[in-house]
């Protein structure tokens, strides 16, 4: 029997509404849902190909336990959880709770996190460890930390609501699905441009989105901070900023103006390979628009200056008055979360940006972006009090996702207990003591709550109050032993005698926890976790294909007249770092490493998960070079090269990209063999993280190292690669 069922794709942050054709319990096809008012039939190749993953012979259907010889054997989920709980109990008793660490990765974020994160948090809260890590500190951690210096506004930014100008810095929404709202990124952007919106892109590559830009500043990598500072100087000098907003809500204008006196717009342009007139035009275009938003992506954040980049993005937004005001309606009001009460008032910067957690190296601390991922390997390898001995990895792939891969792989091998939650025998799963496979997305119920929650942050989530619920569309494979991620942490809580008290995801810290005496179902969790939401879940369920719930949208309230807090656009710490960044951008290049390695994403790869059904026959990550650089190196397309940094060397296969600036190499992360850096790149891909040092150039607040704009050398390979340097 053939049935057409609606569902929600969970391959990435876009969370497309999809139609799934099911015959006798098997998925025959996945297509976009043309009747959904937000997505209008849009999906990507990853989403359309996910049906094949359900029956992929490489899929794990039962838990695995590592044997003494390093191979794995099947084990029941009950026995695996019993053994894991016993080992954690012993290790915590001997070494304390800090010996236990956890990492949730990007697949957790886009998959089951709204349902599973409450149990994840409850389990590690019960143990008493704050050694919890996530992708924020190797992605865009500065977005979380910058408000500690600027302060924050009690209402969202204008965001996707009728922008007249958009500024995108080092981001390509065609592949990241950020920077433009959920749905078809191209269709939405073309509609805005047709309505008169101006698009400004700053990127060393002429990406697909840059092709549509009104103005593309194709700057040399690593110059984002000076360019932003130069733009702000133009805005201040020409009095293009919102003077009323600044007078009422802003401190630091004089300090910022004085610091920017040292900025020479022409000098910034010369260093970045731009024209000063184009920098000035970008500033004028953005500032003169009545509404708009700016978004910095992984490119500028991965330079090791993420906090500084994000601070100046928010300074730009503040000067241009992009914060929502009293009476403004939040068009993307979340439906399945409790209604918030935004107020049009400032909150002063924090007295201190750090939270309670402390690392044992480089003075790193826990910030609002989380614990610094880049130091986790050292926490495992460094003996002494507080040494990490246990790691849970949920929805991540540390062995190829973390910087300084050689050190990471060594660290994973030293763990007393490494648990990988993974549907595939990934590079990290092959190193784990236990591998616990969860069901795949189409086998479990879900809602759009994750995308709705993101909508309150500029550059993320939705442009409208869309919501959707989806039941599981197919059963789990016969004979499988799979546990949803929340079940794993629920069962561990029970086995270790901890109370099962969880706070729903996306709810404020002051909200009460929910206690469970018995194991619920996923459907029951979604019902309980959405209690008190702006739109009842039962109402959302009446529209299985998704719906815009635009009645009773959230309206920004007036600020408290007694509030005296102000945003600080001239914070002394940030002004000092700006001067340092300007000097660094003008430093001469090391002639031994004349190229700059840039991060890149590919729409047909699901981060480190690579499937033949979606990879268009390209199973590896090419090293893209400008054709003239290929000519200089004496290489043709498909030739092999070695790429080396002071830390290591990798093999890579070349491909041309005429949209790159000269002397750059652009390559996707999340590939390569953790055991052999010089393994055949046509089979395993190449691992740029092997070239990234964690302790040389890094964001002092998040610990995020320089993972793009990395100085490298490239040479044509014969039959052997140069040896890796000694540590």
mmCIF file of N, CA and C in Angstrom, residues 35 47 59 150 245 267 345 385 475 577 590 609 667 676:
data_model
loop_
_atom_site.group_PDB
_atom_site.id
_atom_site.type_symbol
_atom_site.label_atom_id
_atom_site.label_comp_id
_atom_site.label_asym_id
_atom_site.label_seq_id
_atom_site.Cartn_x
_atom_site.Cartn_y
_atom_site.Cartn_z
ATOM 1 N N UNK A 35 2.993 22.430 -0.633
ATOM 2 C CA UNK A 35 1.884 23.121 0.020
ATOM 3 C C UNK A 35 2.311 23.851 1.287
ATOM 4 N N UNK A 47 18.443 16.029 1.811
ATOM 5 C CA UNK A 47 17.114 15.686 2.294
ATOM 6 C C UNK A 47 16.407 14.710 1.384
ATOM 7 N N UNK A 59 24.647 1.042 7.878
ATOM 8 C CA UNK A 59 23.977 1.585 9.060
ATOM 9 C C UNK A 59 24.109 0.621 10.248
ATOM 10 N N UNK A 150 29.338 44.339 24.764
ATOM 11 C CA UNK A 150 28.445 45.352 24.213
ATOM 12 C C UNK A 150 27.245 45.585 25.126
ATOM 13 N N UNK A 245 18.830 57.102 18.739
ATOM 14 C CA UNK A 245 19.006 55.842 19.468
ATOM 15 C C UNK A 245 20.300 55.879 20.271
ATOM 16 N N UNK A 267 44.320 52.719 3.806
ATOM 17 C CA UNK A 267 45.281 51.702 4.223
ATOM 18 C C UNK A 267 44.626 50.351 4.420
ATOM 19 N N UNK A 345 14.636 47.949 25.686
ATOM 20 C CA UNK A 345 15.560 48.603 26.605
ATOM 21 C C UNK A 345 16.889 47.869 26.605
ATOM 22 N N UNK A 385 45.074 16.275 38.807
ATOM 23 C CA UNK A 385 43.712 16.435 39.289
ATOM 24 C C UNK A 385 42.846 17.080 38.215
ATOM 25 N N UNK A 475 8.482 2.500 10.521
ATOM 26 C CA UNK A 475 8.937 1.833 11.744
ATOM 27 C C UNK A 475 10.443 1.608 11.723
ATOM 28 N N UNK A 577 41.796 45.363 21.576
ATOM 29 C CA UNK A 577 41.924 44.245 20.638
ATOM 30 C C UNK A 577 41.815 44.702 19.196
ATOM 31 N N UNK A 590 54.636 35.017 5.979
ATOM 32 C CA UNK A 590 55.791 34.134 6.075
ATOM 33 C C UNK A 590 56.019 33.524 4.692
ATOM 34 N N UNK A 609 29.342 13.182 7.514
ATOM 35 C CA UNK A 609 28.625 12.020 6.984
ATOM 36 C C UNK A 609 28.552 12.139 5.476
ATOM 37 N N UNK A 667 38.979 24.451 1.192
ATOM 38 C CA UNK A 667 38.765 23.013 1.357
ATOM 39 C C UNK A 667 37.804 22.774 2.514
ATOM 40 N N UNK A 676 45.560 7.697 9.578
ATOM 41 C CA UNK A 676 46.631 7.884 8.596
ATOM 42 C C UNK A 676 46.430 9.202 7.849
#
